[in-house]
Short mmCIF file of C-alpha atoms in Angstrom, two decimals:
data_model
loop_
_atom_site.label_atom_id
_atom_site.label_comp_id
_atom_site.label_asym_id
_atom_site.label_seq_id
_atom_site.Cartn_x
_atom_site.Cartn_y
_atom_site.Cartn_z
CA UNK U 145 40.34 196.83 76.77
CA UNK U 146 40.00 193.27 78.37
CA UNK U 147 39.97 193.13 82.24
CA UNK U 148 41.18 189.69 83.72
CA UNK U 149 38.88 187.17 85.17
CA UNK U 150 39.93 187.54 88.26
CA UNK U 151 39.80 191.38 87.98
CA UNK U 152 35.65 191.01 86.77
CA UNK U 153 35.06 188.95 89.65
CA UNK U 154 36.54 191.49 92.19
CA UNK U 155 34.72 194.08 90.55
CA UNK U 156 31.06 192.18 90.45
CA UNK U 157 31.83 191.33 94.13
CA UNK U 158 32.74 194.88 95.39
CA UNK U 159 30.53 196.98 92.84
CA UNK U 160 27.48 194.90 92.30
CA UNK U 161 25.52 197.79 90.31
CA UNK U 162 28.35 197.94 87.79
CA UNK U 163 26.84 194.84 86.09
CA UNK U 164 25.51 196.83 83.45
CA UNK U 165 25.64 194.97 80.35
CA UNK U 166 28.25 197.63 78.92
CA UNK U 167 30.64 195.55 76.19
CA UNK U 168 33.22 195.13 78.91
CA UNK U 169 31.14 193.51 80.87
CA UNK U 170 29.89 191.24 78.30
CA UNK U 171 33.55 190.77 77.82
CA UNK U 172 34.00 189.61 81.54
CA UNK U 173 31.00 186.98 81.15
CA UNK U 174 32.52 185.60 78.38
CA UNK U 175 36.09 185.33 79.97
CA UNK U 176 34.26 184.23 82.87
CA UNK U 177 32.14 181.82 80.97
CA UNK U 178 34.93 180.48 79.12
CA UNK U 179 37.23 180.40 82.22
CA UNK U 180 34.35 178.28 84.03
CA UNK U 181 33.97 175.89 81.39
CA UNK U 182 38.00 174.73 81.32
CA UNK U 183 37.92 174.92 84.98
CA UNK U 184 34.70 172.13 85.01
CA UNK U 185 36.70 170.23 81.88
CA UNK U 186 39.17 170.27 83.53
CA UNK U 187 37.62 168.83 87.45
CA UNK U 188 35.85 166.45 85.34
CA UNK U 189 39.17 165.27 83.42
CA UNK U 190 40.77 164.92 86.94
CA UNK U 191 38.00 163.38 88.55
CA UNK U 192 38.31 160.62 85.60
CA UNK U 193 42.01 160.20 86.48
CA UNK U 194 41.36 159.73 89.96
CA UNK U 195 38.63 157.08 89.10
CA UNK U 196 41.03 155.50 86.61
CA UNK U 197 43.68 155.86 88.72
CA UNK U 198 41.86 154.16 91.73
CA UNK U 199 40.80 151.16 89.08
CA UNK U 200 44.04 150.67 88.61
CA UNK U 201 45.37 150.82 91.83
CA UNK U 202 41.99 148.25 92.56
CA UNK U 203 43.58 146.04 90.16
CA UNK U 204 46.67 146.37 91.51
CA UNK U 205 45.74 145.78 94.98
CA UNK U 206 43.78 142.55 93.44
CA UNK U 207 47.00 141.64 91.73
CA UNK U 208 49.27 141.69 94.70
CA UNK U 209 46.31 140.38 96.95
CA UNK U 210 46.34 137.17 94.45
CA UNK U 211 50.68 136.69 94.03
CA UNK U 212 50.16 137.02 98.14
CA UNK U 213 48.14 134.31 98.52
CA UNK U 214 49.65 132.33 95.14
CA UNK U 215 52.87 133.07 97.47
CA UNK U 216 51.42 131.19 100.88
CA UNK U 217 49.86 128.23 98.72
CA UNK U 218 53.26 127.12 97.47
CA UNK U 219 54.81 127.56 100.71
CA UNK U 220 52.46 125.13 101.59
CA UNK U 221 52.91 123.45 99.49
CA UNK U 222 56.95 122.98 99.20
CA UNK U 223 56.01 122.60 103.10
CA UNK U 224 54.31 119.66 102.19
CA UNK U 225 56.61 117.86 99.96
CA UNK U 226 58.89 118.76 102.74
CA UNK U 227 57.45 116.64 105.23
CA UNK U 228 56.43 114.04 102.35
CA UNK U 229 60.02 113.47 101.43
CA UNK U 230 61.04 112.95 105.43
CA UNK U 231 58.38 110.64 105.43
CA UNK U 232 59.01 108.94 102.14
CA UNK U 233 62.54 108.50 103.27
CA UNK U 234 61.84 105.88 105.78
CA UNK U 235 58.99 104.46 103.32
CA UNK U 236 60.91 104.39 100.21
CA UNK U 237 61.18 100.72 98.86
CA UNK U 238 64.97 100.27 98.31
CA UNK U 239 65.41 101.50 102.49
CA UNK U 240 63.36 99.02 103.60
CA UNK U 241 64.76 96.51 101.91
CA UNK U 242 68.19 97.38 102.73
CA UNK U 243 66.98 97.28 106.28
CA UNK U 244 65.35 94.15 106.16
CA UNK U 245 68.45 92.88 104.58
CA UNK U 246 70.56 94.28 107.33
CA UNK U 247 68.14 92.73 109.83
CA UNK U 248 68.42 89.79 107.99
CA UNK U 249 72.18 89.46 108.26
CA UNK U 250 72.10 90.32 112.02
CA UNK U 251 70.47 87.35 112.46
CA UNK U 252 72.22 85.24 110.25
CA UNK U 253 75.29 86.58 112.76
CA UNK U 254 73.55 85.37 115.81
CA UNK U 255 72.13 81.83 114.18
CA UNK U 256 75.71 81.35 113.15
CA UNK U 257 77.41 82.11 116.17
CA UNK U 258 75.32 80.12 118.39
CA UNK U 259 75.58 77.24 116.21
CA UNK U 260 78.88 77.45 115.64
CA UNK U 261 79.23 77.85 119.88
CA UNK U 262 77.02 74.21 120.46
CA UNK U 263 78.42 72.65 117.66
CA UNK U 264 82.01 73.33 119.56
CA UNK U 265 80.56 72.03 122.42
CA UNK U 266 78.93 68.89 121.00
CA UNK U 267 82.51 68.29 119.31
CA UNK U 268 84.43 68.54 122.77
CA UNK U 269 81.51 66.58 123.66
CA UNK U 270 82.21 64.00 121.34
CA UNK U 271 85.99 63.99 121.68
CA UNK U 272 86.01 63.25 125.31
CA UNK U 273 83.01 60.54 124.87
CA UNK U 274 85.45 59.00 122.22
CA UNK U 275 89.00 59.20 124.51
CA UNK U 276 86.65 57.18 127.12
CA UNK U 277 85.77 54.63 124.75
CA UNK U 278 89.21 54.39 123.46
CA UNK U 279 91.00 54.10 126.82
CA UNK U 280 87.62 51.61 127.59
CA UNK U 281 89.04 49.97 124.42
CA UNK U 282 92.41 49.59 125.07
CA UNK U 283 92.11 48.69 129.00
CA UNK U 284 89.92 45.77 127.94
CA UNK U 285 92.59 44.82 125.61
CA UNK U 286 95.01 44.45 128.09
CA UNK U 287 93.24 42.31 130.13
CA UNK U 288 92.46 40.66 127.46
CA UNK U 289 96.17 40.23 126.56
CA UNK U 290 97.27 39.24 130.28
CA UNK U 291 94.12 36.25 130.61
CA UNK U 292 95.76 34.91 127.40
CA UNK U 293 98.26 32.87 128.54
CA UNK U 294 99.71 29.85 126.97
CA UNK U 295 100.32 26.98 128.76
CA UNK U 296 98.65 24.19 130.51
CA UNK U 297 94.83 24.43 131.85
CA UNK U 298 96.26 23.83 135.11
CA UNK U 299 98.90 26.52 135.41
CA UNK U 300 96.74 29.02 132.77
CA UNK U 301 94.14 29.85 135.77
CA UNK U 302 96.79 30.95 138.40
CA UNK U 303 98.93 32.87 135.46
CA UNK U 304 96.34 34.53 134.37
CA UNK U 305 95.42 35.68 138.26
CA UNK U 306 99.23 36.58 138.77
CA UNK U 307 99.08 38.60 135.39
CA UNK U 308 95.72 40.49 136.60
CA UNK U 309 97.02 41.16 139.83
CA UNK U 310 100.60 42.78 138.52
CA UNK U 311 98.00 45.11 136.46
CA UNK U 312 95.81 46.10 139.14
CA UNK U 313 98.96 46.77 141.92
CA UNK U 314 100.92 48.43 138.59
CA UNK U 315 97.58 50.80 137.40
CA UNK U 316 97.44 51.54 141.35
CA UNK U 317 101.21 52.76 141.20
CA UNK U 318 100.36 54.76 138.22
CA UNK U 319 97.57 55.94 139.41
CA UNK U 320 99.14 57.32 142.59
CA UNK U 321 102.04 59.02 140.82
CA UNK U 322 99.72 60.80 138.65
CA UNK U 323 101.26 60.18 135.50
CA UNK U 324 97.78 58.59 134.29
CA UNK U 325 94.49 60.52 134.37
CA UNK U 326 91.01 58.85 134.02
#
């Protein structure tokens, strides 16, 4: 009959002097034996899990520790392009030129307007310089028209006096009732 391991064990601990090598003993060693051996095959089979396993989970940590910082670089980086494109916004070629076109035509406006504002002013200008000369024009006409009288040289100088003298009393009439302006 076979005793257990467990049951050889008990039985070497409690009755030491029973260790006779009697064949169930030897049976007992050999159980015990055998039951030793798995037990070590089987620590050492664990113990090579756990060091596989703790490889892996190495590798695994280096993995994550790698896709975290992979993760932070391009956060930088769209961070970057970020503030590149604000930048480039202001910088790009076609808005500058659209804002030195608008510039442009701001002051184009102004240019214009102030030209056009002294050139109405030089015109008004040039209109009242021009009723002067024409009313200049047409006054010297007149006396022109009342010294030429026909007539004898003797009579011609006192006409000619009456004529300029009706003129000045009638432009002083005129003048007084304010129907002409000067």
């Amino acid at each position: 009959m076979a005793l257990g391991t467990e049951t050889c064990r008990y039985l070497s601990g409690v009755f030491p002097d029973l260790l006779s090598p009697n064949p169930t003993h030897l049976e007992c060693d050999v159980e015990h034996t055998q039951e030793m051996a798995a037990h070590e095959s089987f620590r050492t089979t664990k113990l090579h899990d756990r060091t596989k396993w703790g490889e892996g989970n190495a590798h695994q940590n280096r993995e994550l520790a790698l896709k975290e910082q992979d993760k932070y670089l391009r956060g930088r980086e769209i961070e970057r392009q970020e503030e590149e494109l604000r930048r480039a916004r202001w910088t790009n070629p076609l808005v500058l030129a659209i804002l030195a076109a608008a510039i442009a035509g701001f002051t184009n406006a102004g240019v214009s307007f102030m030209n056009n504002a002294h050139q109405l002013h030089l015109e008004k200008f040039k209109a009242n310089q021009t009723y002067t000369l024409e009313r200049s024009k047409e006054e010297a006409t007149r006396i022109l028209e009342m010294i030429k009288v026909s007539g004898t040289e003797k009579t011609a100088p006192d006409r000619a006096a009456t004529n300029l003298g009706f003129s000045d009393r009638s432009r002083l009439n005129i003048r007084s009732n304010g129907c002409e302006q000067h």
